[in-house]
């Protein structure tokens, strides 16, 4: 009987893996914004067209990449974040698996222009559907410019089931807000179909919250700060009088990452007990810091 088991081609494996990392345009924005922050960017610009299906553009002024790194960055499990399994338990970066760019490139047409501070010229790298197309020298500023075009163009079944452009735009905006709220020391810009949505200057956390959420919240923020044996907690909560029946101004972060926790949400509501009606929800922007090994 003939042997039946065979290795999948690398391109096919990356397309399958893409489903774990990239399930919508907002996933691409999140992964690539976090890469820009890991690269030490002081300014990150995001632009998208047609809800991200036509184009997602991420521009940063971070450290940039060498020509070799610009090519290797699209290989699966190629990463600058860890070198041994033990490093996973002391992470201070967002990405570490080296799968994001490979997965994104497997289901889109990607163009990267990047330059390091010490290089006279930069590098332009093109990847289409996971296949290397070309790499050439190019004039560009220090940092990286990613152009992700035609998301899921080579996986038509996935592309057909993408959310409507308006829904995708809202999801991208939500991811942008979460990352911007967690990094007030970095300037961010968001454009939808080349029209400005947010222009956020680097500044204080309170200022960033007001810039992202709106000026209505400025008078309702109460600063909180506490140290426990497990974690340091800081941030802002809303005054009880400002509680609303439907409240989207609720954010929890741990070591720079947004997360959701029914346990902590219940604890916060318990603190507001008898201060707000049972049908209302308070605003909160709480940041937990703890040893990465304990997460």
mmCIF file of C-alpha atoms in Angstrom:
data_model
loop_
_atom_site.group_PDB
_atom_site.id
_atom_site.type_symbol
_atom_site.label_atom_id
_atom_site.label_comp_id
_atom_site.label_asym_id
_atom_site.label_seq_id
_atom_site.Cartn_x
_atom_site.Cartn_y
_atom_site.Cartn_z
ATOM 1 C CA UNK A 1 0.000 0.000 0.000
ATOM 2 C CA UNK A 2 1.341 3.462 -0.916
ATOM 3 C CA UNK A 3 2.424 5.874 1.803
ATOM 4 C CA UNK A 4 -0.213 8.538 2.496
ATOM 5 C CA UNK A 5 1.398 10.954 4.930
ATOM 6 C CA UNK A 6 3.313 13.878 3.468
ATOM 7 C CA UNK A 7 4.524 17.282 4.579
ATOM 8 C CA UNK A 8 2.385 20.226 3.589
ATOM 9 C CA UNK A 9 4.104 22.829 1.410
ATOM 10 C CA UNK A 10 5.268 25.836 3.438
ATOM 11 C CA UNK A 11 2.812 28.186 1.696
ATOM 12 C CA UNK A 12 -0.150 25.933 2.496
ATOM 13 C CA UNK A 13 0.975 25.533 6.125
ATOM 14 C CA UNK A 14 1.208 29.323 6.466
ATOM 15 C CA UNK A 15 -2.251 29.814 4.966
ATOM 16 C CA UNK A 16 -3.703 27.380 7.494
ATOM 17 C CA UNK A 17 -1.777 29.002 10.358
ATOM 18 C CA UNK A 18 -3.050 32.397 9.220
ATOM 19 C CA UNK A 19 -6.486 31.433 10.522
ATOM 20 C CA UNK A 20 -5.093 31.347 14.058
ATOM 21 C CA UNK A 21 -3.460 34.790 13.822
ATOM 22 C CA UNK A 22 -5.408 36.685 11.156
ATOM 23 C CA UNK A 23 -9.163 36.227 11.257
ATOM 24 C CA UNK A 24 -10.133 39.788 10.296
ATOM 25 C CA UNK A 25 -8.481 43.056 9.205
ATOM 26 C CA UNK A 26 -8.403 44.270 12.825
ATOM 27 C CA UNK A 27 -6.115 41.320 13.673
ATOM 28 C CA UNK A 28 -3.601 42.571 11.110
ATOM 29 C CA UNK A 29 -3.716 46.090 12.574
ATOM 30 C CA UNK A 30 -3.201 44.780 16.110
ATOM 31 C CA UNK A 31 -0.248 42.533 15.221
ATOM 32 C CA UNK A 32 1.530 45.161 13.151
ATOM 33 C CA UNK A 33 0.964 48.038 15.584
ATOM 34 C CA UNK A 34 2.452 45.883 18.334
ATOM 35 C CA UNK A 35 5.444 45.094 16.097
ATOM 36 C CA UNK A 36 5.948 48.840 15.588
ATOM 37 C CA UNK A 37 5.913 49.419 19.357
ATOM 38 C CA UNK A 38 8.402 46.579 19.874
ATOM 39 C CA UNK A 39 10.614 48.303 17.277
ATOM 40 C CA UNK A 40 10.822 51.380 19.511
ATOM 41 C CA UNK A 41 8.600 53.667 17.432
ATOM 42 C CA UNK A 42 7.750 57.150 18.736
ATOM 43 C CA UNK A 43 5.075 57.614 16.044
ATOM 44 C CA UNK A 44 2.808 54.979 14.490
ATOM 45 C CA UNK A 45 0.466 55.778 11.600
ATOM 46 C CA UNK A 46 -2.371 53.480 10.524
ATOM 47 C CA UNK A 47 -4.407 53.834 7.343
ATOM 48 C CA UNK A 48 -6.988 51.428 5.929
ATOM 49 C CA UNK A 49 -9.308 51.322 2.937
ATOM 50 C CA UNK A 50 -12.557 49.404 2.458
ATOM 51 C CA UNK A 51 -12.553 48.178 6.046
ATOM 52 C CA UNK A 52 -8.999 46.893 5.626
ATOM 53 C CA UNK A 53 -9.802 44.475 2.792
ATOM 54 C CA UNK A 54 -8.277 46.668 0.099
ATOM 55 C CA UNK A 55 -5.351 48.128 2.083
ATOM 56 C CA UNK A 56 -3.874 48.246 5.576
ATOM 57 C CA UNK A 57 -0.889 50.563 5.880
ATOM 58 C CA UNK A 58 1.256 50.767 9.014
ATOM 59 C CA UNK A 59 4.084 53.321 9.139
ATOM 60 C CA UNK A 60 6.486 53.680 12.072
ATOM 61 C CA UNK A 61 9.724 55.492 12.870
ATOM 62 C CA UNK A 62 11.217 52.588 14.816
ATOM 63 C CA UNK A 63 14.588 50.899 14.416
ATOM 64 C CA UNK A 64 13.918 49.524 10.932
ATOM 65 C CA UNK A 65 15.425 46.338 9.479
ATOM 66 C CA UNK A 66 18.468 45.243 7.548
ATOM 67 C CA UNK A 67 17.923 43.656 4.094
ATOM 68 C CA UNK A 68 18.447 40.167 5.532
ATOM 69 C CA UNK A 69 16.050 40.793 8.422
ATOM 70 C CA UNK A 70 13.469 42.264 6.027
ATOM 71 C CA UNK A 71 13.496 39.002 4.091
ATOM 72 C CA UNK A 72 13.608 36.670 7.109
ATOM 73 C CA UNK A 73 10.808 38.525 8.914
ATOM 74 C CA UNK A 74 8.286 36.769 6.646
ATOM 75 C CA UNK A 75 9.559 33.280 7.442
ATOM 76 C CA UNK A 76 7.505 31.335 9.945
ATOM 77 C CA UNK A 77 8.987 31.185 13.456
ATOM 78 C CA UNK A 78 11.555 33.850 12.564
ATOM 79 C CA UNK A 79 11.678 36.266 15.508
ATOM 80 C CA UNK A 80 13.983 38.693 17.266
ATOM 81 C CA UNK A 81 12.024 38.471 20.527
ATOM 82 C CA UNK A 82 13.213 35.155 22.038
ATOM 83 C CA UNK A 83 16.125 32.764 21.666
ATOM 84 C CA UNK A 84 15.191 29.968 24.084
ATOM 85 C CA UNK A 85 12.005 28.564 25.580
ATOM 86 C CA UNK A 86 12.902 30.075 28.958
ATOM 87 C CA UNK A 87 12.569 33.572 27.433
ATOM 88 C CA UNK A 88 8.813 33.061 27.161
ATOM 89 C CA UNK A 89 8.521 33.392 30.931
ATOM 90 C CA UNK A 90 10.183 36.809 30.997
ATOM 91 C CA UNK A 91 8.600 38.510 28.001
ATOM 92 C CA UNK A 92 8.663 42.293 27.763
ATOM 93 C CA UNK A 93 7.593 42.424 24.113
ATOM 94 C CA UNK A 94 4.228 41.845 22.436
ATOM 95 C CA UNK A 95 5.067 39.312 19.750
ATOM 96 C CA UNK A 96 7.450 36.395 20.184
ATOM 97 C CA UNK A 97 6.283 33.397 18.124
ATOM 98 C CA UNK A 98 7.369 34.794 14.760
ATOM 99 C CA UNK A 99 4.098 33.822 13.079
ATOM 100 C CA UNK A 100 2.295 37.128 12.519
ATOM 101 C CA UNK A 101 4.098 38.431 9.434
ATOM 102 C CA UNK A 102 4.308 34.969 7.846
ATOM 103 C CA UNK A 103 0.582 34.460 8.390
ATOM 104 C CA UNK A 104 -0.356 37.921 7.100
ATOM 105 C CA UNK A 105 1.848 37.544 4.020
ATOM 106 C CA UNK A 106 0.372 34.097 3.296
ATOM 107 C CA UNK A 107 -3.107 35.564 2.701
ATOM 108 C CA UNK A 108 -2.339 38.971 1.199
ATOM 109 C CA UNK A 109 0.037 40.965 -0.988
ATOM 110 C CA UNK A 110 2.606 42.620 1.277
ATOM 111 C CA UNK A 111 5.126 45.325 0.531
ATOM 112 C CA UNK A 112 7.686 46.364 3.144
ATOM 113 C CA UNK A 113 9.931 49.420 2.910
ATOM 114 C CA UNK A 114 12.380 49.727 5.755
ATOM 115 C CA UNK A 115 15.661 51.397 6.677
ATOM 116 C CA UNK A 116 17.945 51.371 9.705
ATOM 117 C CA UNK A 117 19.418 54.624 11.043
ATOM 118 C CA UNK A 118 22.964 53.799 9.898
ATOM 119 C CA UNK A 119 22.044 52.770 6.348
ATOM 120 C CA UNK A 120 22.163 55.166 3.391
ATOM 121 C CA UNK A 121 19.348 53.397 1.533
ATOM 122 C CA UNK A 122 16.493 51.191 2.625
ATOM 123 C CA UNK A 123 15.078 47.911 1.375
ATOM 124 C CA UNK A 124 11.816 47.159 -0.408
ATOM 125 C CA UNK A 125 10.550 43.584 -0.054
ATOM 126 C CA UNK A 126 7.491 42.138 -1.809
ATOM 127 C CA UNK A 127 5.658 38.964 -0.770
ATOM 128 C CA UNK A 128 2.505 37.736 -2.555
ATOM 129 C CA UNK A 129 0.477 34.939 -1.005
ATOM 130 C CA UNK A 130 3.463 33.759 1.000
ATOM 131 C CA UNK A 131 5.723 33.638 -2.063
ATOM 132 C CA UNK A 132 8.795 35.859 -2.206
ATOM 133 C CA UNK A 133 8.578 38.185 -5.239
ATOM 134 C CA UNK A 134 11.467 40.643 -5.075
ATOM 135 C CA UNK A 135 13.782 42.676 -2.884
ATOM 136 C CA UNK A 136 15.370 45.918 -4.054
ATOM 137 C CA UNK A 137 17.116 48.966 -2.559
ATOM 138 C CA UNK A 138 14.824 51.970 -2.125
ATOM 139 C CA UNK A 139 14.915 55.471 -0.666
ATOM 140 C CA UNK A 140 12.771 55.667 2.450
ATOM 141 C CA UNK A 141 12.875 57.191 5.956
ATOM 142 C CA UNK A 142 14.199 55.357 8.992
ATOM 143 C CA UNK A 143 11.638 52.872 10.283
ATOM 144 C CA UNK A 144 9.230 50.543 8.517
ATOM 145 C CA UNK A 145 6.309 50.967 6.136
ATOM 146 C CA UNK A 146 4.033 47.974 5.634
ATOM 147 C CA UNK A 147 1.406 47.842 2.891
ATOM 148 C CA UNK A 148 -0.978 44.873 3.216
ATOM 149 C CA UNK A 149 -3.207 44.697 0.141
ATOM 150 C CA UNK A 150 -6.131 42.479 -0.887
ATOM 151 C CA UNK A 151 -6.501 40.514 2.348
ATOM 152 C CA UNK A 152 -7.521 36.877 1.690
ATOM 153 C CA UNK A 153 -7.353 37.443 -2.079
ATOM 154 C CA UNK A 154 -5.991 33.903 -2.491
ATOM 155 C CA UNK A 155 -8.496 32.340 -0.061
ATOM 156 C CA UNK A 156 -11.815 33.378 -1.662
ATOM 157 C CA UNK A 157 -13.952 31.425 0.809
ATOM 158 C CA UNK A 158 -12.451 33.386 3.711
ATOM 159 C CA UNK A 159 -12.726 36.710 1.886
ATOM 160 C CA UNK A 160 -16.441 36.167 1.164
ATOM 161 C CA UNK A 161 -17.149 35.727 4.860
ATOM 162 C CA UNK A 162 -15.327 38.856 6.049
ATOM 163 C CA UNK A 163 -17.483 41.346 7.900
ATOM 164 C CA UNK A 164 -18.976 44.339 6.122
ATOM 165 C CA UNK A 165 -16.578 47.243 5.624
ATOM 166 C CA UNK A 166 -18.365 49.348 8.267
ATOM 167 C CA UNK A 167 -18.101 46.532 10.821
ATOM 168 C CA UNK A 168 -14.430 45.936 10.005
ATOM 169 C CA UNK A 169 -13.751 49.669 10.315
ATOM 170 C CA UNK A 170 -15.290 49.675 13.810
ATOM 171 C CA UNK A 171 -13.174 46.662 14.814
ATOM 172 C CA UNK A 172 -9.992 48.336 13.548
ATOM 173 C CA UNK A 173 -10.877 51.502 15.451
ATOM 174 C CA UNK A 174 -11.415 49.470 18.646
ATOM 175 C CA UNK A 175 -8.006 47.758 18.340
ATOM 176 C CA UNK A 176 -6.364 51.111 17.629
ATOM 177 C CA UNK A 177 -7.995 52.644 20.727
ATOM 178 C CA UNK A 178 -6.833 49.804 22.995
ATOM 179 C CA UNK A 179 -3.225 50.052 21.861
ATOM 180 C CA UNK A 180 -3.256 53.861 21.995
ATOM 181 C CA UNK A 181 -4.697 53.823 25.534
ATOM 182 C CA UNK A 182 -1.921 51.524 26.675
ATOM 183 C CA UNK A 183 0.913 53.567 25.183
ATOM 184 C CA UNK A 184 0.381 57.279 25.937
ATOM 185 C CA UNK A 185 4.139 57.878 25.499
ATOM 186 C CA UNK A 186 3.783 57.124 21.757
ATOM 187 C CA UNK A 187 2.066 59.324 19.161
ATOM 188 C CA UNK A 188 -0.545 57.588 16.993
ATOM 189 C CA UNK A 189 -2.488 58.516 13.888
ATOM 190 C CA UNK A 190 -5.453 56.681 12.368
ATOM 191 C CA UNK A 191 -6.856 57.249 8.881
ATOM 192 C CA UNK A 192 -9.922 55.601 7.321
ATOM 193 C CA UNK A 193 -9.890 55.718 3.515
ATOM 194 C CA UNK A 194 -7.099 58.328 3.794
ATOM 195 C CA UNK A 195 -9.279 60.623 5.972
ATOM 196 C CA UNK A 196 -7.993 61.400 9.506
ATOM 197 C CA UNK A 197 -9.871 59.791 12.414
ATOM 198 C CA UNK A 198 -7.404 60.236 15.302
ATOM 199 C CA UNK A 199 -4.276 62.354 15.698
ATOM 200 C CA UNK A 200 -2.912 61.557 19.154
ATOM 201 C CA UNK A 201 0.129 63.328 20.538
ATOM 202 C CA UNK A 202 2.391 61.656 23.096
ATOM 203 C CA UNK A 203 1.518 62.774 26.618
ATOM 204 C CA UNK A 204 0.016 61.734 29.946
ATOM 205 C CA UNK A 205 -2.316 58.807 30.502
ATOM 206 C CA UNK A 206 -5.200 61.068 31.551
ATOM 207 C CA UNK A 207 -4.691 63.176 28.445
ATOM 208 C CA UNK A 208 -4.651 60.089 26.230
ATOM 209 C CA UNK A 209 -7.913 58.813 27.760
ATOM 210 C CA UNK A 210 -9.596 62.149 27.058
ATOM 211 C CA UNK A 211 -8.235 62.250 23.497
ATOM 212 C CA UNK A 212 -9.437 58.711 22.733
ATOM 213 C CA UNK A 213 -12.764 58.593 24.578
ATOM 214 C CA UNK A 214 -13.824 62.243 24.371
ATOM 215 C CA UNK A 215 -13.737 65.423 26.423
ATOM 216 C CA UNK A 216 -16.944 64.465 28.235
ATOM 217 C CA UNK A 217 -14.965 62.093 30.448
ATOM 218 C CA UNK A 218 -12.383 64.641 31.614
ATOM 219 C CA UNK A 219 -14.379 65.832 34.649
ATOM 220 C CA UNK A 220 -15.389 62.309 35.642
ATOM 221 C CA UNK A 221 -12.003 60.611 36.051
ATOM 222 C CA UNK A 222 -10.739 59.601 39.490
ATOM 223 C CA UNK A 223 -7.117 58.474 39.767
ATOM 224 C CA UNK A 224 -6.438 55.159 41.499
ATOM 225 C CA UNK A 225 -3.166 53.579 42.563
ATOM 226 C CA UNK A 226 -2.406 50.547 44.711
ATOM 227 C CA UNK A 227 0.441 48.110 45.327
ATOM 228 C CA UNK A 228 -0.262 44.518 46.305
ATOM 229 C CA UNK A 229 1.931 41.472 46.767
ATOM 230 C CA UNK A 230 0.766 40.227 43.354
ATOM 231 C CA UNK A 231 0.443 43.308 41.163
ATOM 232 C CA UNK A 232 0.640 47.062 40.952
ATOM 233 C CA UNK A 233 -2.664 48.667 39.944
ATOM 234 C CA UNK A 234 -3.011 52.186 38.576
ATOM 235 C CA UNK A 235 -5.221 54.140 36.242
ATOM 236 C CA UNK A 236 -8.563 55.903 36.411
ATOM 237 C CA UNK A 237 -12.149 55.070 37.266
ATOM 238 C CA UNK A 238 -15.288 57.047 36.532
ATOM 239 C CA UNK A 239 -17.290 58.940 39.121
ATOM 240 C CA UNK A 240 -20.423 57.036 40.194
ATOM 241 C CA UNK A 241 -22.613 59.873 38.916
ATOM 242 C CA UNK A 242 -21.245 59.302 35.406
ATOM 243 C CA UNK A 243 -22.241 55.609 35.231
ATOM 244 C CA UNK A 244 -24.282 54.642 32.171
ATOM 245 C CA UNK A 245 -26.660 51.818 31.256
ATOM 246 C CA UNK A 246 -24.525 50.888 28.235
ATOM 247 C CA UNK A 247 -20.891 51.667 28.850
ATOM 248 C CA UNK A 248 -18.079 50.885 26.407
ATOM 249 C CA UNK A 249 -15.532 52.897 28.409
ATOM 250 C CA UNK A 250 -14.251 49.845 30.287
ATOM 251 C CA UNK A 251 -10.632 48.774 29.820
ATOM 252 C CA UNK A 252 -8.340 46.375 31.662
ATOM 253 C CA UNK A 253 -4.653 46.043 30.768
ATOM 254 C CA UNK A 254 -1.908 43.802 32.107
ATOM 255 C CA UNK A 255 1.741 44.566 31.298
ATOM 256 C CA UNK A 256 0.683 46.644 28.314
ATOM 257 C CA UNK A 257 -1.891 44.228 26.913
ATOM 258 C CA UNK A 258 -5.652 44.624 26.799
ATOM 259 C CA UNK A 259 -7.584 41.735 28.347
ATOM 260 C CA UNK A 260 -11.039 40.818 29.614
ATOM 261 C CA UNK A 261 -11.794 39.220 32.950
ATOM 262 C CA UNK A 262 -15.265 38.478 34.324
ATOM 263 C CA UNK A 263 -13.666 37.985 37.736
ATOM 264 C CA UNK A 264 -12.083 41.440 37.853
ATOM 265 C CA UNK A 265 -15.139 43.060 36.264
ATOM 266 C CA UNK A 266 -17.279 41.593 39.046
ATOM 267 C CA UNK A 267 -14.825 42.910 41.641
ATOM 268 C CA UNK A 268 -15.019 46.415 40.163
ATOM 269 C CA UNK A 269 -18.828 46.347 40.141
ATOM 270 C CA UNK A 270 -18.751 45.156 43.756
ATOM 271 C CA UNK A 271 -16.769 48.279 44.665
ATOM 272 C CA UNK A 272 -19.508 50.436 43.128
ATOM 273 C CA UNK A 273 -22.277 48.561 44.940
ATOM 274 C CA UNK A 274 -24.932 50.935 46.334
ATOM 275 C CA UNK A 275 -23.137 53.858 44.670
ATOM 276 C CA UNK A 276 -24.718 53.321 41.255
ATOM 277 C CA UNK A 277 -28.028 51.736 40.121
ATOM 278 C CA UNK A 278 -27.835 48.009 39.400
ATOM 279 C CA UNK A 279 -28.671 48.638 35.746
ATOM 280 C CA UNK A 280 -25.719 50.998 35.236
ATOM 281 C CA UNK A 281 -22.063 50.413 34.419
ATOM 282 C CA UNK A 282 -19.072 52.545 35.538
ATOM 283 C CA UNK A 283 -16.175 53.663 33.372
ATOM 284 C CA UNK A 284 -12.706 52.336 34.216
ATOM 285 C CA UNK A 285 -9.221 52.330 32.744
ATOM 286 C CA UNK A 286 -7.119 50.062 34.959
ATOM 287 C CA UNK A 287 -3.523 49.007 34.336
ATOM 288 C CA UNK A 288 -2.008 46.005 36.114
ATOM 289 C CA UNK A 289 1.745 45.457 36.251
ATOM 290 C CA UNK A 290 3.191 42.170 37.478
ATOM 291 C CA UNK A 291 6.067 39.789 36.971
ATOM 292 C CA UNK A 292 5.700 38.238 33.457
ATOM 293 C CA UNK A 293 6.487 34.847 34.959
ATOM 294 C CA UNK A 294 3.263 35.006 36.986
ATOM 295 C CA UNK A 295 0.916 35.625 34.064
#
